[in-house]
PDB file of C-alpha atoms in Angstrom:
ATOM      1  CA  UNK A 146      99.333  98.135  73.307  1.00 74.00           C
ATOM      2  CA  UNK A 147      96.647  99.853  75.792  1.00 94.00           C
ATOM      3  CA  UNK A 148      97.677  97.884  78.954  1.00 98.00           C
ATOM      4  CA  UNK A 149     100.424  95.661  80.374  1.00 98.00           C
ATOM      5  CA  UNK A 150      99.625  93.421  83.030  1.00 98.00           C
ATOM      6  CA  UNK A 151     102.523  91.971  85.216  1.00 98.00           C
ATOM      7  CA  UNK A 152     103.319  89.119  87.352  1.00 98.00           C
ATOM      8  CA  UNK A 153     104.601  89.964  90.651  1.00 98.00           C
ATOM      9  CA  UNK A 154     106.931  87.272  92.184  1.00 98.00           C
ATOM     10  CA  UNK A 155     109.837  86.497  89.789  1.00 98.00           C
ATOM     11  CA  UNK A 156     108.840  89.323  87.312  1.00 98.00           C
ATOM     12  CA  UNK A 157     108.676  92.757  89.234  1.00 98.00           C
ATOM     13  CA  UNK A 158     110.188  91.506  92.521  1.00 98.00           C
ATOM     14  CA  UNK A 159     112.310  88.964  93.670  1.00 98.00           C
ATOM     15  CA  UNK A 160     112.016  87.367  97.515  1.00 98.00           C
ATOM     16  CA  UNK A 161     115.355  87.260  99.596  1.00 97.00           C
ATOM     17  CA  UNK A 162     117.468  84.272  99.656  1.00 97.00           C
ATOM     18  CA  UNK A 163     116.428  81.334 102.363  1.00 98.00           C
ATOM     19  CA  UNK A 164     119.317  82.166 104.287  1.00 97.00           C
ATOM     20  CA  UNK A 165     118.607  85.719 104.517  1.00 98.00           C
ATOM     21  CA  UNK A 166     115.233  85.103 105.437  1.00 98.00           C
ATOM     22  CA  UNK A 167     115.959  82.469 108.129  1.00 98.00           C
ATOM     23  CA  UNK A 168     118.691  84.721 109.544  1.00 98.00           C
ATOM     24  CA  UNK A 169     116.493  87.998 109.690  1.00 98.00           C
ATOM     25  CA  UNK A 170     113.697  85.941 112.013  1.00 98.00           C
ATOM     26  CA  UNK A 171     116.205  84.342 114.169  1.00 98.00           C
ATOM     27  CA  UNK A 172     117.452  87.732 114.530  1.00 97.00           C
ATOM     28  CA  UNK A 173     114.393  89.285 115.223  1.00 97.00           C
ATOM     29  CA  UNK A 174     113.630  86.322 117.715  1.00 97.00           C
ATOM     30  CA  UNK A 175     117.193  86.964 119.502  1.00 96.00           C
ATOM     31  CA  UNK A 176     117.769  83.288 118.580  1.00 96.00           C
ATOM     32  CA  UNK A 177     121.554  82.336 117.998  1.00 94.00           C
ATOM     33  CA  UNK A 178     122.202  79.188 115.559  1.00 94.00           C
ATOM     34  CA  UNK A 179     125.808  78.274 115.179  1.00 96.00           C
ATOM     35  CA  UNK A 180     126.856  78.983 111.117  1.00 96.00           C
ATOM     36  CA  UNK A 181     126.836  75.249 110.321  1.00 96.00           C
ATOM     37  CA  UNK A 182     123.337  74.709 111.687  1.00 96.00           C
ATOM     38  CA  UNK A 183     121.915  77.814 110.237  1.00 97.00           C
ATOM     39  CA  UNK A 184     123.363  76.891 106.853  1.00 97.00           C
ATOM     40  CA  UNK A 185     121.999  73.422 107.045  1.00 98.00           C
ATOM     41  CA  UNK A 186     118.432  74.489 108.115  1.00 98.00           C
ATOM     42  CA  UNK A 187     118.194  77.320 105.323  1.00 98.00           C
ATOM     43  CA  UNK A 188     119.175  74.541 102.646  1.00 98.00           C
ATOM     44  CA  UNK A 189     116.408  72.298 104.157  1.00 98.00           C
ATOM     45  CA  UNK A 190     113.560  75.031 104.050  1.00 98.00           C
ATOM     46  CA  UNK A 191     114.805  75.728 100.692  1.00 98.00           C
ATOM     47  CA  UNK A 192     114.243  72.107  99.744  1.00 98.00           C
ATOM     48  CA  UNK A 193     111.238  71.818 101.576  1.00 98.00           C
ATOM     49  CA  UNK A 194     109.812  74.821  99.245  1.00 98.00           C
ATOM     50  CA  UNK A 195     108.905  76.924 102.514  1.00 98.00           C
ATOM     51  CA  UNK A 196     109.921  80.418 101.271  1.00 98.00           C
ATOM     52  CA  UNK A 197     106.877  81.699  99.107  1.00 97.00           C
ATOM     53  CA  UNK A 198     108.532  83.161  95.748  1.00 96.00           C
ATOM     54  CA  UNK A 199     111.095  80.898  96.359  1.00 95.00           C
ATOM     55  CA  UNK A 200     111.829  77.303  95.078  1.00 93.00           C
ATOM     56  CA  UNK A 201     109.426  74.733  94.731  1.00 95.00           C
ATOM     57  CA  UNK A 202     109.048  71.914  96.938  1.00 97.00           C
ATOM     58  CA  UNK A 203     111.648  69.063  95.552  1.00 96.00           C
ATOM     59  CA  UNK A 204     109.035  66.630  97.133  1.00 94.00           C
ATOM     60  CA  UNK A 205     105.405  67.688  98.202  1.00 95.00           C
ATOM     61  CA  UNK A 206     104.059  65.803 101.110  1.00 95.00           C
ATOM     62  CA  UNK A 207     101.142  63.813 100.167  1.00 95.00           C
ATOM     63  CA  UNK A 208      99.127  65.363 102.844  1.00 95.00           C
ATOM     64  CA  UNK A 209      99.635  68.638 101.773  1.00 97.00           C
ATOM     65  CA  UNK A 210      99.247  68.133  98.078  1.00 97.00           C
ATOM     66  CA  UNK A 211      95.402  69.248  97.608  1.00 97.00           C
ATOM     67  CA  UNK A 212      95.955  72.316  99.674  1.00 97.00           C
ATOM     68  CA  UNK A 213      99.458  73.128  97.536  1.00 97.00           C
ATOM     69  CA  UNK A 214      97.321  73.215  94.766  1.00 97.00           C
ATOM     70  CA  UNK A 215      94.915  75.564  95.526  1.00 98.00           C
ATOM     71  CA  UNK A 216      96.956  77.694  98.116  1.00 98.00           C
ATOM     72  CA  UNK A 217      96.618  81.002  96.511  1.00 98.00           C
ATOM     73  CA  UNK A 218      92.950  80.794  96.319  1.00 98.00           C
ATOM     74  CA  UNK A 219      92.825  82.301 100.066  1.00 98.00           C
ATOM     75  CA  UNK A 220      94.893  83.861 102.690  1.00 98.00           C
ATOM     76  CA  UNK A 221      93.994  81.016 105.041  1.00 98.00           C
ATOM     77  CA  UNK A 222      95.321  78.054 102.530  1.00 98.00           C
ATOM     78  CA  UNK A 223      98.251  80.063 101.473  1.00 98.00           C
ATOM     79  CA  UNK A 224      99.765  80.469 105.206  1.00 98.00           C
ATOM     80  CA  UNK A 225      98.655  76.949 105.748  1.00 98.00           C
ATOM     81  CA  UNK A 226     100.363  75.483 102.787  1.00 98.00           C
ATOM     82  CA  UNK A 227     103.633  77.242 103.538  1.00 98.00           C
ATOM     83  CA  UNK A 228     103.646  76.647 107.282  1.00 98.00           C
ATOM     84  CA  UNK A 229     103.199  73.172 106.680  1.00 98.00           C
ATOM     85  CA  UNK A 230     105.715  72.964 104.162  1.00 98.00           C
ATOM     86  CA  UNK A 231     108.108  75.117 106.943  1.00 98.00           C
ATOM     87  CA  UNK A 232     107.218  72.656 109.841  1.00 97.00           C
ATOM     88  CA  UNK A 233     108.960  69.691 107.703  1.00 97.00           C
ATOM     89  CA  UNK A 234     112.050  71.304 109.061  1.00 97.00           C
ATOM     90  CA  UNK A 235     112.925  71.305 112.512  1.00 95.00           C
ATOM     91  CA  UNK A 236     113.819  74.966 114.036  1.00 96.00           C
ATOM     92  CA  UNK A 237     114.853  75.898 117.805  1.00 95.00           C
ATOM     93  CA  UNK A 238     111.103  77.339 118.253  1.00 96.00           C
ATOM     94  CA  UNK A 239     107.852  76.105 116.946  1.00 95.00           C
ATOM     95  CA  UNK A 240     106.774  79.648 116.717  1.00 96.00           C
ATOM     96  CA  UNK A 241     109.723  80.396 114.242  1.00 98.00           C
ATOM     97  CA  UNK A 242     107.362  78.775 111.324  1.00 98.00           C
ATOM     98  CA  UNK A 243     104.880  81.764 111.895  1.00 98.00           C
ATOM     99  CA  UNK A 244     107.599  84.321 112.181  1.00 98.00           C
ATOM    100  CA  UNK A 245     108.765  83.063 108.788  1.00 98.00           C
ATOM    101  CA  UNK A 246     105.566  83.344 107.007  1.00 98.00           C
ATOM    102  CA  UNK A 247     105.213  86.524 108.320  1.00 98.00           C
ATOM    103  CA  UNK A 248     108.531  87.944 107.170  1.00 98.00           C
ATOM    104  CA  UNK A 249     108.280  87.102 103.640  1.00 98.00           C
ATOM    105  CA  UNK A 250     105.285  89.612 103.504  1.00 98.00           C
ATOM    106  CA  UNK A 251     107.415  92.589 104.622  1.00 98.00           C
ATOM    107  CA  UNK A 252     108.983  94.986 101.909  1.00 98.00           C
ATOM    108  CA  UNK A 253     112.390  94.050 103.438  1.00 97.00           C
ATOM    109  CA  UNK A 254     112.044  90.677 102.157  1.00 98.00           C
ATOM    110  CA  UNK A 255     111.593  91.868  98.583  1.00 98.00           C
ATOM    111  CA  UNK A 256     113.850  93.340  95.894  1.00 97.00           C
ATOM    112  CA  UNK A 257     112.200  95.272  92.852  1.00 98.00           C
ATOM    113  CA  UNK A 258     114.164  94.264  89.914  1.00 98.00           C
ATOM    114  CA  UNK A 259     116.919  96.910  88.662  1.00 98.00           C
ATOM    115  CA  UNK A 260     114.919  98.203  85.385  1.00 98.00           C
ATOM    116  CA  UNK A 261     111.238  97.522  87.032  1.00 98.00           C
ATOM    117  CA  UNK A 262     110.797 101.540  87.848  1.00 98.00           C
ATOM    118  CA  UNK A 263     112.380 102.431  84.557  1.00 98.00           C
ATOM    119  CA  UNK A 264     110.012 100.225  82.512  1.00 98.00           C
ATOM    120  CA  UNK A 265     106.865 100.991  84.757  1.00 98.00           C
ATOM    121  CA  UNK A 266     107.673 104.747  84.229  1.00 98.00           C
ATOM    122  CA  UNK A 267     108.316 104.380  80.711  1.00 97.00           C
ATOM    123  CA  UNK A 268     104.819 102.899  80.048  1.00 98.00           C
ATOM    124  CA  UNK A 269     102.851 105.792  82.324  1.00 97.00           C
ATOM    125  CA  UNK A 270     104.505 108.340  79.953  1.00 96.00           C
ATOM    126  CA  UNK A 271     103.034 106.667  77.343  1.00 96.00           C
ATOM    127  CA  UNK A 272      99.972 106.506  78.916  1.00 96.00           C
ATOM    128  CA  UNK A 273      99.407 102.577  78.909  1.00 97.00           C
ATOM    129  CA  UNK A 274      97.714 101.237  81.866  1.00 98.00           C
ATOM    130  CA  UNK A 275      99.391  98.764  84.040  1.00 98.00           C
ATOM    131  CA  UNK A 276      98.219  96.245  86.136  1.00 98.00           C
ATOM    132  CA  UNK A 277      99.569  93.451  88.701  1.00 98.00           C
ATOM    133  CA  UNK A 278      97.727  89.837  88.603  1.00 98.00           C
ATOM    134  CA  UNK A 279      99.314  87.754  91.055  1.00 98.00           C
ATOM    135  CA  UNK A 280      99.002  84.331  92.302  1.00 98.00           C
ATOM    136  CA  UNK A 281      99.263  84.942  96.195  1.00 98.00           C
ATOM    137  CA  UNK A 282      97.635  84.998  99.954  1.00 98.00           C
ATOM    138  CA  UNK A 283      98.140  88.401 101.189  1.00 98.00           C
ATOM    139  CA  UNK A 284      98.356  92.047 100.131  1.00 98.00           C
ATOM    140  CA  UNK A 285     101.115  93.197  98.134  1.00 98.00           C
ATOM    141  CA  UNK A 286     100.299  96.504  97.886  1.00 98.00           C
ATOM    142  CA  UNK A 287     102.550  97.575 100.973  1.00 98.00           C
ATOM    143  CA  UNK A 288     105.489  95.992  99.123  1.00 98.00           C
ATOM    144  CA  UNK A 289     104.726  98.536  96.255  1.00 98.00           C
ATOM    145  CA  UNK A 290     104.324 101.654  98.206  1.00 98.00           C
ATOM    146  CA  UNK A 291     107.491 100.843 100.102  1.00 98.00           C
ATOM    147  CA  UNK A 292     109.731 100.425  97.029  1.00 98.00           C
ATOM    148  CA  UNK A 293     107.801 103.529  95.171  1.00 98.00           C
ATOM    149  CA  UNK A 294     106.342 101.649  92.616  1.00 98.00           C
ATOM    150  CA  UNK A 295     102.595 101.686  93.744  1.00 98.00           C
ATOM    151  CA  UNK A 296     102.426 105.300  91.689  1.00 98.00           C
ATOM    152  CA  UNK A 297     102.502 103.422  88.591  1.00 98.00           C
ATOM    153  CA  UNK A 298     100.058 100.742  89.216  1.00 98.00           C
ATOM    154  CA  UNK A 299      96.554 101.605  88.106  1.00 98.00           C
ATOM    155  CA  UNK A 300      94.922  97.810  89.330  1.00 98.00           C
ATOM    156  CA  UNK A 301      95.986  95.374  91.395  1.00 98.00           C
ATOM    157  CA  UNK A 302      94.067  91.798  90.996  1.00 98.00           C
ATOM    158  CA  UNK A 303      95.162  89.412  93.463  1.00 98.00           C
ATOM    159  CA  UNK A 304      94.122  85.734  93.495  1.00 98.00           C
ATOM    160  CA  UNK A 305      93.220  85.497  97.110  1.00 98.00           C
ATOM    161  CA  UNK A 306      90.770  88.145  96.759  1.00 98.00           C
ATOM    162  CA  UNK A 307      88.932  86.785  93.956  1.00 98.00           C
ATOM    163  CA  UNK A 308      88.960  83.169  95.130  1.00 98.00           C
ATOM    164  CA  UNK A 309      90.295  82.145  91.846  1.00 97.00           C
ATOM    165  CA  UNK A 310      94.053  81.869  90.230  1.00 97.00           C
ATOM    166  CA  UNK A 311      96.299  81.702  87.513  1.00 98.00           C
ATOM    167  CA  UNK A 312      95.632  80.516  84.431  1.00 98.00           C
ATOM    168  CA  UNK A 313      92.107  80.906  85.325  1.00 98.00           C
ATOM    169  CA  UNK A 314      91.417  83.193  82.552  1.00 97.00           C
ATOM    170  CA  UNK A 315      88.773  85.108  85.047  1.00 97.00           C
ATOM    171  CA  UNK A 316      91.577  86.634  86.814  1.00 98.00           C
ATOM    172  CA  UNK A 317      93.176  88.312  83.556  1.00 98.00           C
ATOM    173  CA  UNK A 318      89.330  89.193  82.793  1.00 98.00           C
ATOM    174  CA  UNK A 319      89.028  90.977  85.989  1.00 98.00           C
ATOM    175  CA  UNK A 320      92.342  92.987  85.442  1.00 98.00           C
ATOM    176  CA  UNK A 321      91.292  93.884  81.889  1.00 98.00           C
ATOM    177  CA  UNK A 322      88.133  95.024  83.155  1.00 97.00           C
ATOM    178  CA  UNK A 323      89.254  97.245  86.095  1.00 98.00           C
ATOM    179  CA  UNK A 324      91.592  99.059  83.192  1.00 98.00           C
ATOM    180  CA  UNK A 325      88.704  99.307  81.122  1.00 97.00           C
ATOM    181  CA  UNK A 326      90.942  97.438  78.258  1.00 97.00           C
ATOM    182  CA  UNK A 327      90.072  94.728  75.707  1.00 97.00           C
ATOM    183  CA  UNK A 328      92.347  91.822  75.880  1.00 97.00           C
ATOM    184  CA  UNK A 329      93.472  92.032  72.492  1.00 97.00           C
ATOM    185  CA  UNK A 330      95.015  95.096  73.389  1.00 97.00           C
ATOM    186  CA  UNK A 331      97.085  93.884  76.628  1.00 98.00           C
ATOM    187  CA  UNK A 332     100.199  92.436  77.203  1.00 98.00           C
ATOM    188  CA  UNK A 333     100.856  89.971  80.199  1.00 98.00           C
ATOM    189  CA  UNK A 334     104.136  89.594  81.409  1.00 98.00           C
ATOM    190  CA  UNK A 335     105.501  86.756  83.601  1.00 98.00           C
ATOM    191  CA  UNK A 336     107.646  84.018  84.445  1.00 97.00           C
ATOM    192  CA  UNK A 337     105.332  81.370  84.843  1.00 97.00           C
ATOM    193  CA  UNK A 338     104.695  79.780  81.312  1.00 96.00           C
ATOM    194  CA  UNK A 339     101.642  77.787  82.524  1.00 96.00           C
ATOM    195  CA  UNK A 340      99.943  80.408  85.180  1.00 97.00           C
ATOM    196  CA  UNK A 341     100.662  83.662  83.486  1.00 98.00           C
ATOM    197  CA  UNK A 342     100.263  81.798  80.234  1.00 97.00           C
ATOM    198  CA  UNK A 343      96.783  81.620  80.878  1.00 97.00           C
ATOM    199  CA  UNK A 344      96.166  85.038  79.501  1.00 98.00           C
ATOM    200  CA  UNK A 345      96.554  84.022  76.051  1.00 98.00           C
ATOM    201  CA  UNK A 346      92.745  82.363  76.243  1.00 97.00           C
ATOM    202  CA  UNK A 347      91.303  86.000  76.412  1.00 96.00           C
ATOM    203  CA  UNK A 348      93.534  86.979  73.459  1.00 97.00           C
ATOM    204  CA  UNK A 349      96.202  88.928  75.555  1.00 97.00           C
ATOM    205  CA  UNK A 350      99.706  88.810  74.199  1.00 97.00           C
ATOM    206  CA  UNK A 351     102.188  86.916  76.553  1.00 98.00           C
ATOM    207  CA  UNK A 352     105.892  87.806  77.172  1.00 98.00           C
ATOM    208  CA  UNK A 353     107.754  85.525  79.587  1.00 98.00           C
ATOM    209  CA  UNK A 354     110.859  86.826  81.710  1.00 98.00           C
ATOM    210  CA  UNK A 355     113.410  84.506  83.386  1.00 96.00           C
ATOM    211  CA  UNK A 356     112.891  84.069  87.259  1.00 94.00           C
ATOM    212  CA  UNK A 357     116.546  84.991  88.485  1.00 94.00           C
ATOM    213  CA  UNK A 358     117.807  86.609  91.403  1.00 94.00           C
ATOM    214  CA  UNK A 359     117.387  90.495  90.908  1.00 93.00           C
ATOM    215  CA  UNK A 360     121.067  90.745  90.512  1.00 93.00           C
ATOM    216  CA  UNK A 361     121.340  88.380  87.708  1.00 96.00           C
ATOM    217  CA  UNK A 362     118.789  90.152  85.864  1.00 96.00           C
ATOM    218  CA  UNK A 363     119.354  93.924  85.412  1.00 97.00           C
ATOM    219  CA  UNK A 364     117.340  94.293  82.206  1.00 96.00           C
ATOM    220  CA  UNK A 365     114.942  91.283  81.457  1.00 97.00           C
ATOM    221  CA  UNK A 366     111.952  93.948  81.869  1.00 98.00           C
ATOM    222  CA  UNK A 367     113.315  96.366  79.191  1.00 97.00           C
ATOM    223  CA  UNK A 368     111.996  94.603  76.017  1.00 97.00           C
ATOM    224  CA  UNK A 369     108.678  95.339  77.480  1.00 97.00           C
ATOM    225  CA  UNK A 370     109.167  98.916  76.323  1.00 96.00           C
ATOM    226  CA  UNK A 371     110.141  97.660  72.828  1.00 94.00           C
ATOM    227  CA  UNK A 372     106.891  95.540  72.653  1.00 94.00           C
ATOM    228  CA  UNK A 373     104.353  98.252  73.655  1.00 93.00           C
ATOM    229  CA  UNK A 374     106.141 100.930  71.554  1.00 83.00           C
TER     230      UNK A 374
END
């Protein structure tokens, strides 16, 4: 195995809880809500699917359906799709919807899985190239830098920078090209069987992990070391 490609959200990093997300934005705006109201609003945002990296919408509004389908193809579509979902929930100030979107792009909103650094380090020690291939609408590189993981990554291939999204094989091909490796010598690691499974069309091997809270998946990435041994 010459290279490993990793998905971002739900694979190497996990987004904070919806309640933590909302609470942080309210604190920043110096807006206080009674606990029952805050809890209710957080649950409503979760059901709406408003937190990128969190749960999908329980019911997708018809007017957002097409935008949702292609949301990862540009920064503008990504923001519009998620703030559109957020606005299904009434909040004390309409500006909070944009603030919530901005919050999710900050390093504080993300936690690396407990074994992420160990696995990335182990791959680097073996001389295996590492790429991050993500369906996303913003630059995640600062997240990796802030958490000390950027040093291990040789290439980032982000959907919004290419105008295409997984499972389109062209995104995985771009990553293999950036790493100068043959797809047949490459392993794709992700949590989404449809999106990340698209790498198989190029001849990549694919390994799936469970999209769980970080504390509930302490060693889900470690099998990657065995698969590349």
